[in-house]
Amino acid sequence: MSPISAKAFWLLAPGHGALRDESLPPLGRDEVRVRTRYSAVSRGTEALVFNGQVPTSEYQRMRAPFQSGDFPAPLKYGYASVGIVEAGPETLRNRHVFCLYPHQDRYVVPAGAVQPLPDGLPPERAVLAANMETALNGVWDAAPSLGDRVLVIGAGVVGALVAYLCARIPGTRVRLVDIEPRRAELAEALGVGFCSPPQAPCDNDLVVHASGNPGGLRRALRLAGPEATVLEMSWYGEQEVGLPLGEAFHARRLTLRSSQVGGIATARRPRWDHHRRLALALELLADECLDALISGESDFLDLPETMPDLVSGSGEVLCHRLRYP
């Protein structure tokens, strides 16, 4: 039998990618072959990868689950793929699944690496699963409670999802903060409040920072109330960040903590694993209002030309979806 071919997007050098043909390995026991229908470009992380800005110290921690090659390049990177199982165990065959796989039109992975989509979840929306999983873990780390005043700085995909989840806790008052006025429409679609940075209220019980800009983190510290928590969800790559940890920082007894999706939130770690967390993230995507987070769509075959624009930081890019032939 002739090997099955696939087409994959490779970063050949910082700022330059191309499609490459490759042959898939024979299907082994307890493996599946997936035909991709959609994938998504995660602009924050993939921008750092595409531009060669992953620090050397983070080469191992930043590896995607099915990454090929090594930082800075050449490598195959990505983690938001939705497709149909073409071959494998009967229980999965012909089912739509999510997988943390790079941008590639067909691939073979262990059956345990794919997560079937819940009934009723459109595959087009399921590309948000990795972002929802990050937001879910962040909310677990932040531990908002009934009635809390919650401020989320940065209305990108992860920040918007954190605000969306926090707003579903009874009694919370949630504000999504961004320098871009057009993000007010996104906040309205998600059912959360919105304001510009100068209008952001102070004395908050919880402030989540997800803008990727050090200035946003400094503002988060100013807007937190006494003994409040500031949760940092941005990742800066090689960029150093200076913070005002003098003045009243200690007198206000603020807690500054990080959140990263690679590890399960501490309080859940004894009972949860990545598989269970991803399954919940997919369930949480049932709300059709989350379609507002998909800001554009283009052909996978055009990715070498579109990727530089998607990760440049210009334009109104939230989650960009790729469709496959």
C-alpha atoms as a printed R data frame, in Angstrom:
    type eleno elety resid chain resno       x      y      z
1   ATOM     1    CA   MET     A     1   0.000  0.000  0.000
2   ATOM     2    CA   SER     A     2   1.367  3.418 -0.963
3   ATOM     3    CA   PRO     A     3   2.083  5.765  1.955
4   ATOM     4    CA   ILE     A     4  -0.486  8.485  2.590
5   ATOM     5    CA   SER     A     5   0.870 11.966  2.039
6   ATOM     6    CA   ALA     A     6   0.212 15.060  4.098
7   ATOM     7    CA   LYS     A     7   0.932 18.753  3.799
8   ATOM     8    CA   ALA     A     8   2.255 20.635  6.827
9   ATOM     9    CA   PHE     A     9   3.202 24.220  7.641
10  ATOM    10    CA   TRP     A    10   6.839 24.580  8.723
11  ATOM    11    CA   LEU     A    11   8.664 27.574 10.127
12  ATOM    12    CA   LEU     A    12  11.876 27.469  8.090
13  ATOM    13    CA   ALA     A    13  13.510 30.518  9.662
14  ATOM    14    CA   PRO     A    14  12.228 33.295 11.929
15  ATOM    15    CA   GLY     A    15   9.605 35.201  9.948
16  ATOM    16    CA   HIS     A    16   9.484 32.728  7.060
17  ATOM    17    CA   GLY     A    17   7.246 29.662  6.709
18  ATOM    18    CA   ALA     A    18   6.354 27.230  3.935
19  ATOM    19    CA   LEU     A    19   4.209 24.176  3.226
20  ATOM    20    CA   ARG     A    20   6.039 20.865  3.042
21  ATOM    21    CA   ASP     A    21   4.872 17.464  1.835
22  ATOM    22    CA   GLU     A    22   5.509 14.469  4.049
23  ATOM    23    CA   SER     A    23   4.449 10.834  4.253
24  ATOM    24    CA   LEU     A    24   2.389  9.587  7.168
25  ATOM    25    CA   PRO     A    25   3.595  6.533  9.099
26  ATOM    26    CA   PRO     A    26   1.547  3.335  8.904
27  ATOM    27    CA   LEU     A    27  -1.348  3.287 11.354
28  ATOM    28    CA   GLY     A    28  -0.351  1.402 14.482
29  ATOM    29    CA   ARG     A    29  -2.449 -0.274 17.119
30  ATOM    30    CA   ASP     A    30  -4.511  2.223 19.159
31  ATOM    31    CA   GLU     A    31  -3.669  5.045 16.753
32  ATOM    32    CA   VAL     A    32  -5.930  7.257 14.650
33  ATOM    33    CA   ARG     A    33  -5.494  9.025 11.356
34  ATOM    34    CA   VAL     A    34  -7.185 12.414 11.343
35  ATOM    35    CA   ARG     A    35  -8.177 14.503  8.331
36  ATOM    36    CA   THR     A    36  -8.068 18.126  9.432
37  ATOM    37    CA   ARG     A    37 -11.058 20.363  8.815
38  ATOM    38    CA   TYR     A    38  -9.977 23.452 10.766
39  ATOM    39    CA   SER     A    39  -7.098 24.744 12.824
40  ATOM    40    CA   ALA     A    40  -6.495 28.066 14.531
41  ATOM    41    CA   VAL     A    41  -3.558 30.426 14.792
42  ATOM    42    CA   SER     A    42  -2.890 31.440 18.397
43  ATOM    43    CA   ARG     A    43  -1.486 34.886 17.735
44  ATOM    44    CA   GLY     A    44   0.185 35.486 21.094
45  ATOM    45    CA   THR     A    45   2.321 32.353 21.398
46  ATOM    46    CA   GLU     A    46   2.660 31.682 17.688
47  ATOM    47    CA   ALA     A    47   3.880 35.227 17.098
48  ATOM    48    CA   LEU     A    48   6.777 34.640 19.496
49  ATOM    49    CA   VAL     A    49   7.531 31.296 17.842
50  ATOM    50    CA   PHE     A    50   7.206 32.614 14.285
51  ATOM    51    CA   ASN     A    51   9.438 35.593 15.013
52  ATOM    52    CA   GLY     A    52  12.099 33.489 16.768
53  ATOM    53    CA   GLN     A    53  11.542 35.100 20.179
54  ATOM    54    CA   VAL     A    54  11.343 32.007 22.387
55  ATOM    55    CA   PRO     A    55  14.104 32.293 25.026
56  ATOM    56    CA   THR     A    56  16.708 29.542 24.959
57  ATOM    57    CA   SER     A    57  15.864 28.710 28.572
58  ATOM    58    CA   GLU     A    58  12.276 27.883 27.528
59  ATOM    59    CA   TYR     A    59  12.974 25.658 24.505
60  ATOM    60    CA   GLN     A    60  11.844 22.504 26.293
61  ATOM    61    CA   ARG     A    61   8.919 23.949 28.259
62  ATOM    62    CA   MET     A    62   7.556 25.662 25.132
63  ATOM    63    CA   ARG     A    63   7.462 22.539 22.974
64  ATOM    64    CA   ALA     A    64   3.998 21.794 21.602
65  ATOM    65    CA   PRO     A    65   2.763 18.217 22.202
66  ATOM    66    CA   PHE     A    66   3.387 17.075 18.600
67  ATOM    67    CA   GLN     A    67   5.997 19.615 17.570
68  ATOM    68    CA   SER     A    68   8.565 18.493 14.996
69  ATOM    69    CA   GLY     A    69  11.969 20.181 14.855
70  ATOM    70    CA   ASP     A    70  13.515 22.471 17.436
71  ATOM    71    CA   PHE     A    71  13.497 26.160 18.316
72  ATOM    72    CA   PRO     A    72  14.179 28.546 16.783
73  ATOM    73    CA   ALA     A    73  13.746 26.760 13.381
74  ATOM    74    CA   PRO     A    74  13.022 24.749 11.344
75  ATOM    75    CA   LEU     A    75  10.031 23.419 13.201
76  ATOM    76    CA   LYS     A    76   6.353 22.503 12.906
77  ATOM    77    CA   TYR     A    77   4.296 24.201 15.624
78  ATOM    78    CA   GLY     A    78   0.656 24.644 16.637
79  ATOM    79    CA   TYR     A    79  -1.956 23.221 19.009
80  ATOM    80    CA   ALA     A    80  -5.506 23.849 17.812
81  ATOM    81    CA   SER     A    81  -6.596 21.245 15.266
82  ATOM    82    CA   VAL     A    82 -10.103 19.914 14.612
83  ATOM    83    CA   GLY     A    83 -10.705 17.060 12.203
84  ATOM    84    CA   ILE     A    84 -12.462 13.800 11.395
85  ATOM    85    CA   VAL     A    85 -11.034 10.402 12.315
86  ATOM    86    CA   GLU     A    86 -10.532  8.561  9.020
87  ATOM    87    CA   ALA     A    87  -9.051  5.377 10.452
88  ATOM    88    CA   GLY     A    88  -8.533  3.869 13.874
89  ATOM    89    CA   PRO     A    89 -10.640  2.326 16.638
90  ATOM    90    CA   GLU     A    90 -14.286  1.906 15.683
91  ATOM    91    CA   THR     A    91 -15.455  4.034 18.624
92  ATOM    92    CA   LEU     A    92 -13.674  7.066 17.121
93  ATOM    93    CA   ARG     A    93 -14.030  6.453 13.399
94  ATOM    94    CA   ASN     A    94 -15.900  9.241 11.539
95  ATOM    95    CA   ARG     A    95 -16.108 11.373 14.679
96  ATOM    96    CA   HIS     A    96 -15.015 14.999 14.913
97  ATOM    97    CA   VAL     A    97 -12.130 15.368 17.363
98  ATOM    98    CA   PHE     A    98  -9.863 18.051 18.783
99  ATOM    99    CA   CYS     A    99  -6.101 17.526 18.977
100 ATOM   100    CA   LEU     A   100  -3.149 19.644 20.106
101 ATOM   101    CA   TYR     A   101  -1.491 19.246 16.712
102 ATOM   102    CA   PRO     A   102   0.362 21.671 14.401
103 ATOM   103    CA   HIS     A   103  -1.096 23.015 11.160
104 ATOM   104    CA   GLN     A   104  -1.252 19.935  8.927
105 ATOM   105    CA   ASP     A   105  -3.967 18.476  6.707
106 ATOM   106    CA   ARG     A   106  -3.617 14.843  7.879
107 ATOM   107    CA   TYR     A   107  -1.786 13.239 10.786
108 ATOM   108    CA   VAL     A   108  -1.431 10.071 12.829
109 ATOM   109    CA   VAL     A   109  -1.493 10.214 16.653
110 ATOM   110    CA   PRO     A   110  -2.289  7.884 19.561
111 ATOM   111    CA   ALA     A   111  -6.036  7.508 20.039
112 ATOM   112    CA   GLY     A   112  -5.697  8.937 23.542
113 ATOM   113    CA   ALA     A   113  -4.375 12.207 22.103
114 ATOM   114    CA   VAL     A   114  -7.675 13.160 20.484
115 ATOM   115    CA   GLN     A   115 -10.760 14.414 22.303
116 ATOM   116    CA   PRO     A   116 -14.164 13.771 20.672
117 ATOM   117    CA   LEU     A   117 -16.296 16.891 20.369
118 ATOM   118    CA   PRO     A   118 -19.412 16.999 22.561
119 ATOM   119    CA   ASP     A   119 -22.717 16.568 20.742
120 ATOM   120    CA   GLY     A   120 -23.872 19.856 19.281
121 ATOM   121    CA   LEU     A   121 -20.497 21.633 19.318
122 ATOM   122    CA   PRO     A   122 -19.750 22.891 15.788
123 ATOM   123    CA   PRO     A   123 -16.231 21.928 14.635
124 ATOM   124    CA   GLU     A   124 -15.754 25.523 13.475
125 ATOM   125    CA   ARG     A   125 -16.004 26.736 17.090
126 ATOM   126    CA   ALA     A   126 -14.025 23.854 18.564
127 ATOM   127    CA   VAL     A   127 -10.757 25.460 17.401
128 ATOM   128    CA   LEU     A   128 -11.129 27.659 20.513
129 ATOM   129    CA   ALA     A   129 -10.580 24.656 22.793
130 ATOM   130    CA   ALA     A   130  -6.920 25.357 23.607
131 ATOM   131    CA   ASN     A   131  -7.748 28.995 24.428
132 ATOM   132    CA   MET     A   132 -10.692 27.949 26.591
133 ATOM   133    CA   GLU     A   133  -8.480 25.444 28.398
134 ATOM   134    CA   THR     A   134  -5.979 28.233 29.148
135 ATOM   135    CA   ALA     A   135  -8.761 30.511 30.382
136 ATOM   136    CA   LEU     A   136 -10.278 27.738 32.498
137 ATOM   137    CA   ASN     A   137  -6.938 27.032 34.161
138 ATOM   138    CA   GLY     A   138  -6.476 30.757 34.761
139 ATOM   139    CA   VAL     A   139  -9.859 31.049 36.456
140 ATOM   140    CA   TRP     A   140  -8.972 28.083 38.649
141 ATOM   141    CA   ASP     A   141  -5.700 29.792 39.602
142 ATOM   142    CA   ALA     A   142  -7.437 33.126 40.228
143 ATOM   143    CA   ALA     A   143 -10.240 31.553 42.293
144 ATOM   144    CA   PRO     A   144 -12.899 34.287 41.917
145 ATOM   145    CA   SER     A   145 -15.784 34.040 44.340
146 ATOM   146    CA   LEU     A   146 -19.438 35.053 44.600
147 ATOM   147    CA   GLY     A   147 -19.854 38.818 44.454
148 ATOM   148    CA   ASP     A   148 -16.253 39.644 43.539
149 ATOM   149    CA   ARG     A   149 -15.333 42.736 41.579
150 ATOM   150    CA   VAL     A   150 -13.221 41.318 38.755
151 ATOM   151    CA   LEU     A   151 -11.162 43.293 36.260
152 ATOM   152    CA   VAL     A   152  -9.663 41.591 33.195
153 ATOM   153    CA   ILE     A   153  -7.058 43.685 31.364
154 ATOM   154    CA   GLY     A   154  -6.560 42.669 27.741
155 ATOM   155    CA   ALA     A   155  -9.491 41.711 25.508
156 ATOM   156    CA   GLY     A   156  -7.673 39.155 23.419
157 ATOM   157    CA   VAL     A   157  -9.091 35.655 23.121
158 ATOM   158    CA   VAL     A   158  -7.813 34.384 26.486
159 ATOM   159    CA   GLY     A   159  -8.677 37.567 28.382
160 ATOM   160    CA   ALA     A   160 -12.157 37.661 26.855
161 ATOM   161    CA   LEU     A   161 -12.752 34.013 27.775
162 ATOM   162    CA   VAL     A   162 -11.604 34.626 31.364
163 ATOM   163    CA   ALA     A   163 -14.067 37.527 31.620
164 ATOM   164    CA   TYR     A   164 -16.812 35.365 30.086
165 ATOM   165    CA   LEU     A   165 -16.253 32.586 32.638
166 ATOM   166    CA   CYS     A   166 -15.997 34.933 35.634
167 ATOM   167    CA   ALA     A   167 -19.208 36.728 34.617
168 ATOM   168    CA   ARG     A   168 -21.102 33.416 34.945
169 ATOM   169    CA   ILE     A   169 -20.361 33.277 38.687
170 ATOM   170    CA   PRO     A   170 -23.411 34.672 40.523
171 ATOM   171    CA   GLY     A   171 -22.997 38.174 41.872
172 ATOM   172    CA   THR     A   172 -19.693 38.980 40.204
173 ATOM   173    CA   ARG     A   173 -19.180 42.355 38.563
174 ATOM   174    CA   VAL     A   174 -16.785 41.885 35.665
175 ATOM   175    CA   ARG     A   175 -15.153 44.518 33.487
176 ATOM   176    CA   LEU     A   176 -13.069 43.763 30.414
177 ATOM   177    CA   VAL     A   177 -10.460 46.486 29.772
178 ATOM   178    CA   ASP     A   178  -8.737 47.208 26.461
179 ATOM   179    CA   ILE     A   179  -7.161 50.131 24.624
180 ATOM   180    CA   GLU     A   180  -9.083 49.210 21.464
181 ATOM   181    CA   PRO     A   181 -12.621 50.705 21.609
182 ATOM   182    CA   ARG     A   182 -13.933 48.139 19.107
183 ATOM   183    CA   ARG     A   183 -13.481 45.411 21.709
184 ATOM   184    CA   ALA     A   184 -16.579 46.839 23.418
185 ATOM   185    CA   GLU     A   185 -18.656 44.992 20.798
186 ATOM   186    CA   LEU     A   186 -16.909 41.739 21.713
187 ATOM   187    CA   ALA     A   187 -17.572 42.310 25.418
188 ATOM   188    CA   GLU     A   188 -21.234 42.984 24.722
189 ATOM   189    CA   ALA     A   189 -21.520 39.793 22.675
190 ATOM   190    CA   LEU     A   190 -20.021 37.825 25.574
191 ATOM   191    CA   GLY     A   191 -22.269 39.467 28.161
192 ATOM   192    CA   VAL     A   192 -19.567 41.298 30.115
193 ATOM   193    CA   GLY     A   193 -18.922 44.960 30.838
194 ATOM   194    CA   PHE     A   194 -16.245 46.933 29.017
195 ATOM   195    CA   CYS     A   195 -14.197 50.057 29.630
196 ATOM   196    CA   SER     A   196 -11.051 51.774 28.404
197 ATOM   197    CA   PRO     A   197  -7.984 51.821 30.703
198 ATOM   198    CA   PRO     A   198  -8.612 55.385 32.026
199 ATOM   199    CA   GLN     A   199 -12.177 54.393 32.936
200 ATOM   200    CA   ALA     A   200 -11.243 51.176 34.753
201 ATOM   201    CA   PRO     A   201 -12.519 51.045 38.342
202 ATOM   202    CA   CYS     A   202 -10.113 50.579 41.240
203 ATOM   203    CA   ASP     A   203 -10.368 48.591 44.477
204 ATOM   204    CA   ASN     A   204 -11.021 45.288 42.683
205 ATOM   205    CA   ASP     A   205 -11.044 41.928 44.458
206 ATOM   206    CA   LEU     A   206  -9.293 40.257 41.536
207 ATOM   207    CA   VAL     A   207  -7.399 41.627 38.545
208 ATOM   208    CA   VAL     A   208  -6.408 39.325 35.685
209 ATOM   209    CA   HIS     A   209  -3.804 40.616 33.258
210 ATOM   210    CA   ALA     A   210  -3.750 39.164 29.736
211 ATOM   211    CA   SER     A   211  -2.753 42.040 27.444
212 ATOM   212    CA   GLY     A   212   0.847 40.968 26.797
213 ATOM   213    CA   ASN     A   213   1.938 44.563 27.494
214 ATOM   214    CA   PRO     A   214   4.004 45.336 30.628
215 ATOM   215    CA   GLY     A   215   2.090 48.598 30.995
216 ATOM   216    CA   GLY     A   216  -1.073 46.587 31.474
217 ATOM   217    CA   LEU     A   217   0.470 44.645 34.336
218 ATOM   218    CA   ARG     A   218   1.584 47.855 36.025
219 ATOM   219    CA   ARG     A   219  -1.970 49.165 35.699
220 ATOM   220    CA   ALA     A   220  -3.292 45.891 37.143
221 ATOM   221    CA   LEU     A   221  -1.236 46.426 40.313
222 ATOM   222    CA   ARG     A   222  -2.626 49.952 40.685
223 ATOM   223    CA   LEU     A   223  -6.251 48.833 40.245
224 ATOM   224    CA   ALA     A   224  -6.166 45.913 42.700
225 ATOM   225    CA   GLY     A   225  -7.736 46.524 46.102
226 ATOM   226    CA   PRO     A   226  -5.950 45.880 49.409
227 ATOM   227    CA   GLU     A   227  -4.921 42.220 49.810
228 ATOM   228    CA   ALA     A   228  -6.304 41.424 46.342
229 ATOM   229    CA   THR     A   229  -4.811 39.021 43.818
230 ATOM   230    CA   VAL     A   230  -3.291 40.035 40.491
231 ATOM   231    CA   LEU     A   231  -3.071 37.060 38.144
232 ATOM   232    CA   GLU     A   232  -0.561 37.354 35.296
233 ATOM   233    CA   MET     A   233  -1.525 35.328 32.207
234 ATOM   234    CA   SER     A   234   0.692 37.089 29.649
235 ATOM   235    CA   TRP     A   235   3.923 35.486 28.494
236 ATOM   236    CA   TYR     A   236   6.623 37.892 27.351
237 ATOM   237    CA   GLY     A   237   9.190 35.601 25.763
238 ATOM   238    CA   GLU     A   238  12.578 37.329 25.950
239 ATOM   239    CA   GLN     A   239  11.170 40.691 27.061
240 ATOM   240    CA   GLU     A   240  12.049 41.905 30.561
241 ATOM   241    CA   VAL     A   241   9.295 43.547 32.593
242 ATOM   242    CA   GLY     A   242   9.805 46.257 35.201
243 ATOM   243    CA   LEU     A   243   7.188 46.592 37.956
244 ATOM   244    CA   PRO     A   244   6.485 49.205 40.674
245 ATOM   245    CA   LEU     A   245   7.051 46.959 43.675
246 ATOM   246    CA   GLY     A   246   7.998 49.858 45.938
247 ATOM   247    CA   GLU     A   247   5.598 52.568 47.100
248 ATOM   248    CA   ALA     A   248   2.477 50.929 48.624
249 ATOM   249    CA   PHE     A   249   2.857 47.466 47.044
250 ATOM   250    CA   HIS     A   250   3.839 45.775 50.339
251 ATOM   251    CA   ALA     A   251   1.583 47.901 52.542
252 ATOM   252    CA   ARG     A   252  -1.394 46.842 50.378
253 ATOM   253    CA   ARG     A   253  -0.321 43.188 50.738
254 ATOM   254    CA   LEU     A   254  -1.022 42.351 47.111
255 ATOM   255    CA   THR     A   255  -0.590 38.841 45.753
256 ATOM   256    CA   LEU     A   256   0.993 38.604 42.304
257 ATOM   257    CA   ARG     A   257   0.890 35.115 40.837
258 ATOM   258    CA   SER     A   258   1.368 33.519 37.446
259 ATOM   259    CA   SER     A   259  -0.826 31.096 35.545
260 ATOM   260    CA   GLN     A   260   0.331 28.785 32.783
261 ATOM   261    CA   VAL     A   261  -1.717 26.111 31.056
262 ATOM   262    CA   GLY     A   262   1.129 23.575 31.025
263 ATOM   263    CA   GLY     A   263   0.345 22.641 34.640
264 ATOM   264    CA   ILE     A   264  -3.045 21.893 36.168
265 ATOM   265    CA   ALA     A   265  -4.078 24.513 38.734
266 ATOM   266    CA   THR     A   266  -2.762 23.441 42.140
267 ATOM   267    CA   ALA     A   267  -6.096 22.956 43.887
268 ATOM   268    CA   ARG     A   268  -7.332 20.599 41.153
269 ATOM   269    CA   ARG     A   269  -4.116 18.686 40.500
270 ATOM   270    CA   PRO     A   270  -4.905 15.680 42.738
271 ATOM   271    CA   ARG     A   271  -8.151 14.939 40.853
272 ATOM   272    CA   TRP     A   272  -7.776 16.406 37.365
273 ATOM   273    CA   ASP     A   273  -5.546 15.600 34.395
274 ATOM   274    CA   HIS     A   274  -5.112 17.302 31.038
275 ATOM   275    CA   HIS     A   275  -7.603 14.986 29.350
276 ATOM   276    CA   ARG     A   276 -10.383 15.814 31.819
277 ATOM   277    CA   ARG     A   277  -9.601 19.532 31.667
278 ATOM   278    CA   LEU     A   278  -9.703 19.581 27.848
279 ATOM   279    CA   ALA     A   279 -13.025 17.714 27.872
280 ATOM   280    CA   LEU     A   280 -14.474 20.413 30.139
281 ATOM   281    CA   ALA     A   281 -13.050 23.179 27.937
282 ATOM   282    CA   LEU     A   282 -14.892 21.701 24.947
283 ATOM   283    CA   GLU     A   283 -18.137 21.515 26.940
284 ATOM   284    CA   LEU     A   284 -17.759 25.187 27.871
285 ATOM   285    CA   LEU     A   285 -17.700 26.133 24.168
286 ATOM   286    CA   ALA     A   286 -21.390 25.239 23.750
287 ATOM   287    CA   ASP     A   287 -22.476 28.900 23.879
288 ATOM   288    CA   GLU     A   288 -22.873 30.290 20.349
289 ATOM   289    CA   CYS     A   289 -21.952 33.792 21.536
290 ATOM   290    CA   LEU     A   290 -18.327 32.574 21.575
291 ATOM   291    CA   ASP     A   291 -18.332 32.695 17.769
292 ATOM   292    CA   ALA     A   292 -17.599 36.410 18.259
293 ATOM   293    CA   LEU     A   293 -14.008 35.411 19.099
294 ATOM   294    CA   ILE     A   294 -13.395 34.165 15.541
295 ATOM   295    CA   SER     A   295 -12.176 37.300 13.806
296 ATOM   296    CA   GLY     A   296 -11.326 35.812 10.410
297 ATOM   297    CA   GLU     A   297 -10.838 32.734  8.286
298 ATOM   298    CA   SER     A   298  -8.561 31.823  5.395
299 ATOM   299    CA   ASP     A   299  -7.326 28.784  3.477
300 ATOM   300    CA   PHE     A   300  -4.669 26.609  5.043
301 ATOM   301    CA   LEU     A   301  -2.875 26.514  1.677
302 ATOM   302    CA   ASP     A   302  -2.378 30.299  1.907
303 ATOM   303    CA   LEU     A   303  -0.798 30.168  5.382
304 ATOM   304    CA   PRO     A   304   2.790 30.956  4.246
305 ATOM   305    CA   GLU     A   305   1.499 34.274  2.901
306 ATOM   306    CA   THR     A   306  -1.017 35.068  5.660
307 ATOM   307    CA   MET     A   307   0.970 34.065  8.773
308 ATOM   308    CA   PRO     A   308   3.253 37.170  8.822
309 ATOM   309    CA   ASP     A   309   0.193 39.435  8.867
310 ATOM   310    CA   LEU     A   310  -1.635 37.338 11.465
311 ATOM   311    CA   VAL     A   311   1.211 37.533 13.995
312 ATOM   312    CA   SER     A   312   2.266 41.114 13.276
313 ATOM   313    CA   GLY     A   313  -0.007 42.594 15.945
314 ATOM   314    CA   SER     A   314  -1.741 44.875 13.452
315 ATOM   315    CA   GLY     A   315  -5.425 44.675 12.620
316 ATOM   316    CA   GLU     A   316  -8.350 43.247 14.544
317 ATOM   317    CA   VAL     A   317  -7.086 39.655 14.871
318 ATOM   318    CA   LEU     A   318  -8.522 37.529 17.677
319 ATOM   319    CA   CYS     A   319  -8.729 33.832 16.801
320 ATOM   320    CA   HIS     A   320  -7.958 33.276 13.117
321 ATOM   321    CA   ARG     A   321  -9.376 30.054 11.740
322 ATOM   322    CA   LEU     A   322  -7.849 28.050  8.907
323 ATOM   323    CA   ARG     A   323 -10.050 25.880  6.716
324 ATOM   324    CA   TYR     A   324  -8.674 22.837  4.963
325 ATOM   325    CA   PRO     A   325  -9.488 21.400  1.521
